[in-house]
Each structure stands twice: as structure tokens, then as C-alpha cells.
């Protein structure tokens, strides 16, 4: 099953615009075939890639993000996530929450939710 098929089967939007904000639903650390991406940094990067893809469905970009929530199956990923955050965002960086969970869909190790501003680009 591909990501397109998975998205079509879900009763939610990958990204939704409301009140000048974009809400991006959980983006998993899986490839285009819903196979978990191995490796710590690679999994974090895959989740960001999926989040950016979802954000783009409503015309958003990474620079529009104001809040991220990381859900991880291993709390020790925090240091890698901190380095990723510093690499992706200039100061002042968006707000961020980092939460450990017992499991994620498709065997993913990372899932990211995001909130971004909508319509700020001219």
C-alpha cells in the first residue's frame, strides 16, 4: 500500500487551513510504500519530509511552521531531534514538544504534527 492509498483511506486531511493557521496531521517516518525508515537521523528526516509534503498540499513551506510536536518510540532520540531542529530552523525557532509513545502506525519510530501560518507568503 502506498502513501497515496493510505491518505485516501483516512477520514482526515493531511493538512487543514483554519483561522489563518495550517494544521498538519501526523507525518510518519516511513517511505512512499509505508515501510519504516531505518536509522535514527534518517527516521527523523523522513518524518520531516512527510510533514513538508503534507504542508505543501495547502501551499505551505517549512518556514511557515510555528509549532512541531515530535512523537517518538525512543526518548533517546531527543539529541538527534535537537540537532535536526537547529539544522532546519533559524533562530528564533518554532515551539516544539517532544513526547515518547509506546508505538506508532506502520512500525514508524517518529511522527510529527505541525502548526504553521497560512497565506503569509506574497
mmCIF file with all atom_site columns, C-alpha atoms in Angstrom, residues 20-79:
data_model
loop_
_atom_site.group_PDB
_atom_site.id
_atom_site.type_symbol
_atom_site.label_atom_id
_atom_site.label_alt_id
_atom_site.label_comp_id
_atom_site.label_asym_id
_atom_site.label_entity_id
_atom_site.label_seq_id
_atom_site.pdbx_PDB_ins_code
_atom_site.Cartn_x
_atom_site.Cartn_y
_atom_site.Cartn_z
_atom_site.occupancy
_atom_site.B_iso_or_equiv
_atom_site.pdbx_formal_charge
_atom_site.auth_seq_id
_atom_site.auth_comp_id
_atom_site.auth_asym_id
_atom_site.auth_atom_id
_atom_site.pdbx_PDB_model_num
ATOM 1  C CA . UNK A 1 20 ? -5.055 31.691 9.368  1.00 0.00 ? 20 UNK A CA 1
ATOM 2  C CA . UNK A 1 21 ? -3.237 28.556 10.517 1.00 0.00 ? 21 UNK A CA 1
ATOM 3  C CA . UNK A 1 22 ? -2.337 25.262 8.880  1.00 0.00 ? 22 UNK A CA 1
ATOM 4  C CA . UNK A 1 23 ? -2.676 22.106 10.950 1.00 0.00 ? 23 UNK A CA 1
ATOM 5  C CA . UNK A 1 24 ? -0.592 19.242 9.587  1.00 0.00 ? 24 UNK A CA 1
ATOM 6  C CA . UNK A 1 25 ? -1.612 15.763 10.696 1.00 0.00 ? 25 UNK A CA 1
ATOM 7  C CA . UNK A 1 26 ? 0.919  13.226 11.888 1.00 0.00 ? 26 UNK A CA 1
ATOM 8  C CA . UNK A 1 27 ? 3.686  12.631 9.400  1.00 0.00 ? 27 UNK A CA 1
ATOM 9  C CA . UNK A 1 28 ? 5.384  9.281  9.951  1.00 0.00 ? 28 UNK A CA 1
ATOM 10 C CA . UNK A 1 29 ? 8.965  8.144  9.412  1.00 0.00 ? 29 UNK A CA 1
ATOM 11 C CA . UNK A 1 30 ? 8.006  5.843  6.551  1.00 0.00 ? 30 UNK A CA 1
ATOM 12 C CA . UNK A 1 31 ? 8.882  5.762  2.877  1.00 0.00 ? 31 UNK A CA 1
ATOM 13 C CA . UNK A 1 32 ? 6.412  6.115  -0.014 1.00 0.00 ? 32 UNK A CA 1
ATOM 14 C CA . UNK A 1 33 ? 5.403  2.448  0.455  1.00 0.00 ? 33 UNK A CA 1
ATOM 15 C CA . UNK A 1 34 ? 4.708  2.867  4.202  1.00 0.00 ? 34 UNK A CA 1
ATOM 16 C CA . UNK A 1 35 ? 7.868  0.946  5.108  1.00 0.00 ? 35 UNK A CA 1
ATOM 17 C CA . UNK A 1 36 ? 9.563  2.286  8.260  1.00 0.00 ? 36 UNK A CA 1
ATOM 18 C CA . UNK A 1 37 ? 12.768 4.206  7.529  1.00 0.00 ? 37 UNK A CA 1
ATOM 19 C CA . UNK A 1 38 ? 15.678 2.642  9.466  1.00 0.00 ? 38 UNK A CA 1
ATOM 20 C CA . UNK A 1 39 ? 18.275 4.657  11.336 1.00 0.00 ? 39 UNK A CA 1
ATOM 21 C CA . UNK A 1 40 ? 17.796 7.361  13.925 1.00 0.00 ? 40 UNK A CA 1
ATOM 22 C CA . UNK A 1 41 ? 18.625 10.523 11.964 1.00 0.00 ? 41 UNK A CA 1
ATOM 23 C CA . UNK A 1 42 ? 17.165 9.043  8.783  1.00 0.00 ? 42 UNK A CA 1
ATOM 24 C CA . UNK A 1 43 ? 13.838 8.357  10.546 1.00 0.00 ? 43 UNK A CA 1
ATOM 25 C CA . UNK A 1 44 ? 13.702 11.904 11.915 1.00 0.00 ? 44 UNK A CA 1
ATOM 26 C CA . UNK A 1 45 ? 14.449 13.311 8.460  1.00 0.00 ? 45 UNK A CA 1
ATOM 27 C CA . UNK A 1 46 ? 11.823 11.066 6.835  1.00 0.00 ? 46 UNK A CA 1
ATOM 28 C CA . UNK A 1 47 ? 9.147  12.321 9.242  1.00 0.00 ? 47 UNK A CA 1
ATOM 29 C CA . UNK A 1 48 ? 10.088 15.928 8.435  1.00 0.00 ? 48 UNK A CA 1
ATOM 30 C CA . UNK A 1 49 ? 9.982  15.129 4.718  1.00 0.00 ? 49 UNK A CA 1
ATOM 31 C CA . UNK A 1 50 ? 6.464  13.681 5.080  1.00 0.00 ? 50 UNK A CA 1
ATOM 32 C CA . UNK A 1 51 ? 5.415  16.734 7.143  1.00 0.00 ? 51 UNK A CA 1
ATOM 33 C CA . UNK A 1 52 ? 6.748  19.134 4.480  1.00 0.00 ? 52 UNK A CA 1
ATOM 34 C CA . UNK A 1 53 ? 4.926  17.148 1.769  1.00 0.00 ? 53 UNK A CA 1
ATOM 35 C CA . UNK A 1 54 ? 1.659  17.454 3.718  1.00 0.00 ? 54 UNK A CA 1
ATOM 36 C CA . UNK A 1 55 ? 2.234  21.149 4.378  1.00 0.00 ? 55 UNK A CA 1
ATOM 37 C CA . UNK A 1 56 ? 2.809  21.699 0.650  1.00 0.00 ? 56 UNK A CA 1
ATOM 38 C CA . UNK A 1 57 ? -0.665 20.302 -0.154 1.00 0.00 ? 57 UNK A CA 1
ATOM 39 C CA . UNK A 1 58 ? -2.066 23.631 1.094  1.00 0.00 ? 58 UNK A CA 1
ATOM 40 C CA . UNK A 1 59 ? 0.749  25.804 -0.265 1.00 0.00 ? 59 UNK A CA 1
ATOM 41 C CA . UNK A 1 60 ? 2.793  25.876 2.934  1.00 0.00 ? 60 UNK A CA 1
ATOM 42 C CA . UNK A 1 61 ? 6.553  25.720 3.391  1.00 0.00 ? 61 UNK A CA 1
ATOM 43 C CA . UNK A 1 62 ? 8.881  24.718 6.196  1.00 0.00 ? 62 UNK A CA 1
ATOM 44 C CA . UNK A 1 63 ? 9.485  28.393 7.011  1.00 0.00 ? 63 UNK A CA 1
ATOM 45 C CA . UNK A 1 64 ? 5.783  28.792 7.854  1.00 0.00 ? 64 UNK A CA 1
ATOM 46 C CA . UNK A 1 65 ? 5.965  26.332 10.777 1.00 0.00 ? 65 UNK A CA 1
ATOM 47 C CA . UNK A 1 66 ? 5.382  27.818 14.234 1.00 0.00 ? 66 UNK A CA 1
ATOM 48 C CA . UNK A 1 67 ? 4.958  24.623 16.313 1.00 0.00 ? 67 UNK A CA 1
ATOM 49 C CA . UNK A 1 68 ? 6.043  20.993 15.965 1.00 0.00 ? 68 UNK A CA 1
ATOM 50 C CA . UNK A 1 69 ? 5.188  18.012 18.108 1.00 0.00 ? 69 UNK A CA 1
ATOM 51 C CA . UNK A 1 70 ? 7.503  15.022 17.848 1.00 0.00 ? 70 UNK A CA 1
ATOM 52 C CA . UNK A 1 71 ? 6.101  11.643 18.890 1.00 0.00 ? 71 UNK A CA 1
ATOM 53 C CA . UNK A 1 72 ? 8.909  9.083  19.205 1.00 0.00 ? 72 UNK A CA 1
ATOM 54 C CA . UNK A 1 73 ? 9.147  5.482  20.310 1.00 0.00 ? 73 UNK A CA 1
ATOM 55 C CA . UNK A 1 74 ? 12.581 6.113  21.873 1.00 0.00 ? 74 UNK A CA 1
ATOM 56 C CA . UNK A 1 75 ? 13.098 9.138  24.101 1.00 0.00 ? 75 UNK A CA 1
ATOM 57 C CA . UNK A 1 76 ? 16.851 8.966  23.489 1.00 0.00 ? 76 UNK A CA 1
ATOM 58 C CA . UNK A 1 77 ? 16.160 10.428 20.002 1.00 0.00 ? 77 UNK A CA 1
ATOM 59 C CA . UNK A 1 78 ? 15.908 13.846 21.676 1.00 0.00 ? 78 UNK A CA 1
ATOM 60 C CA . UNK A 1 79 ? 19.521 14.857 20.985 1.00 0.00 ? 79 UNK A CA 1
#
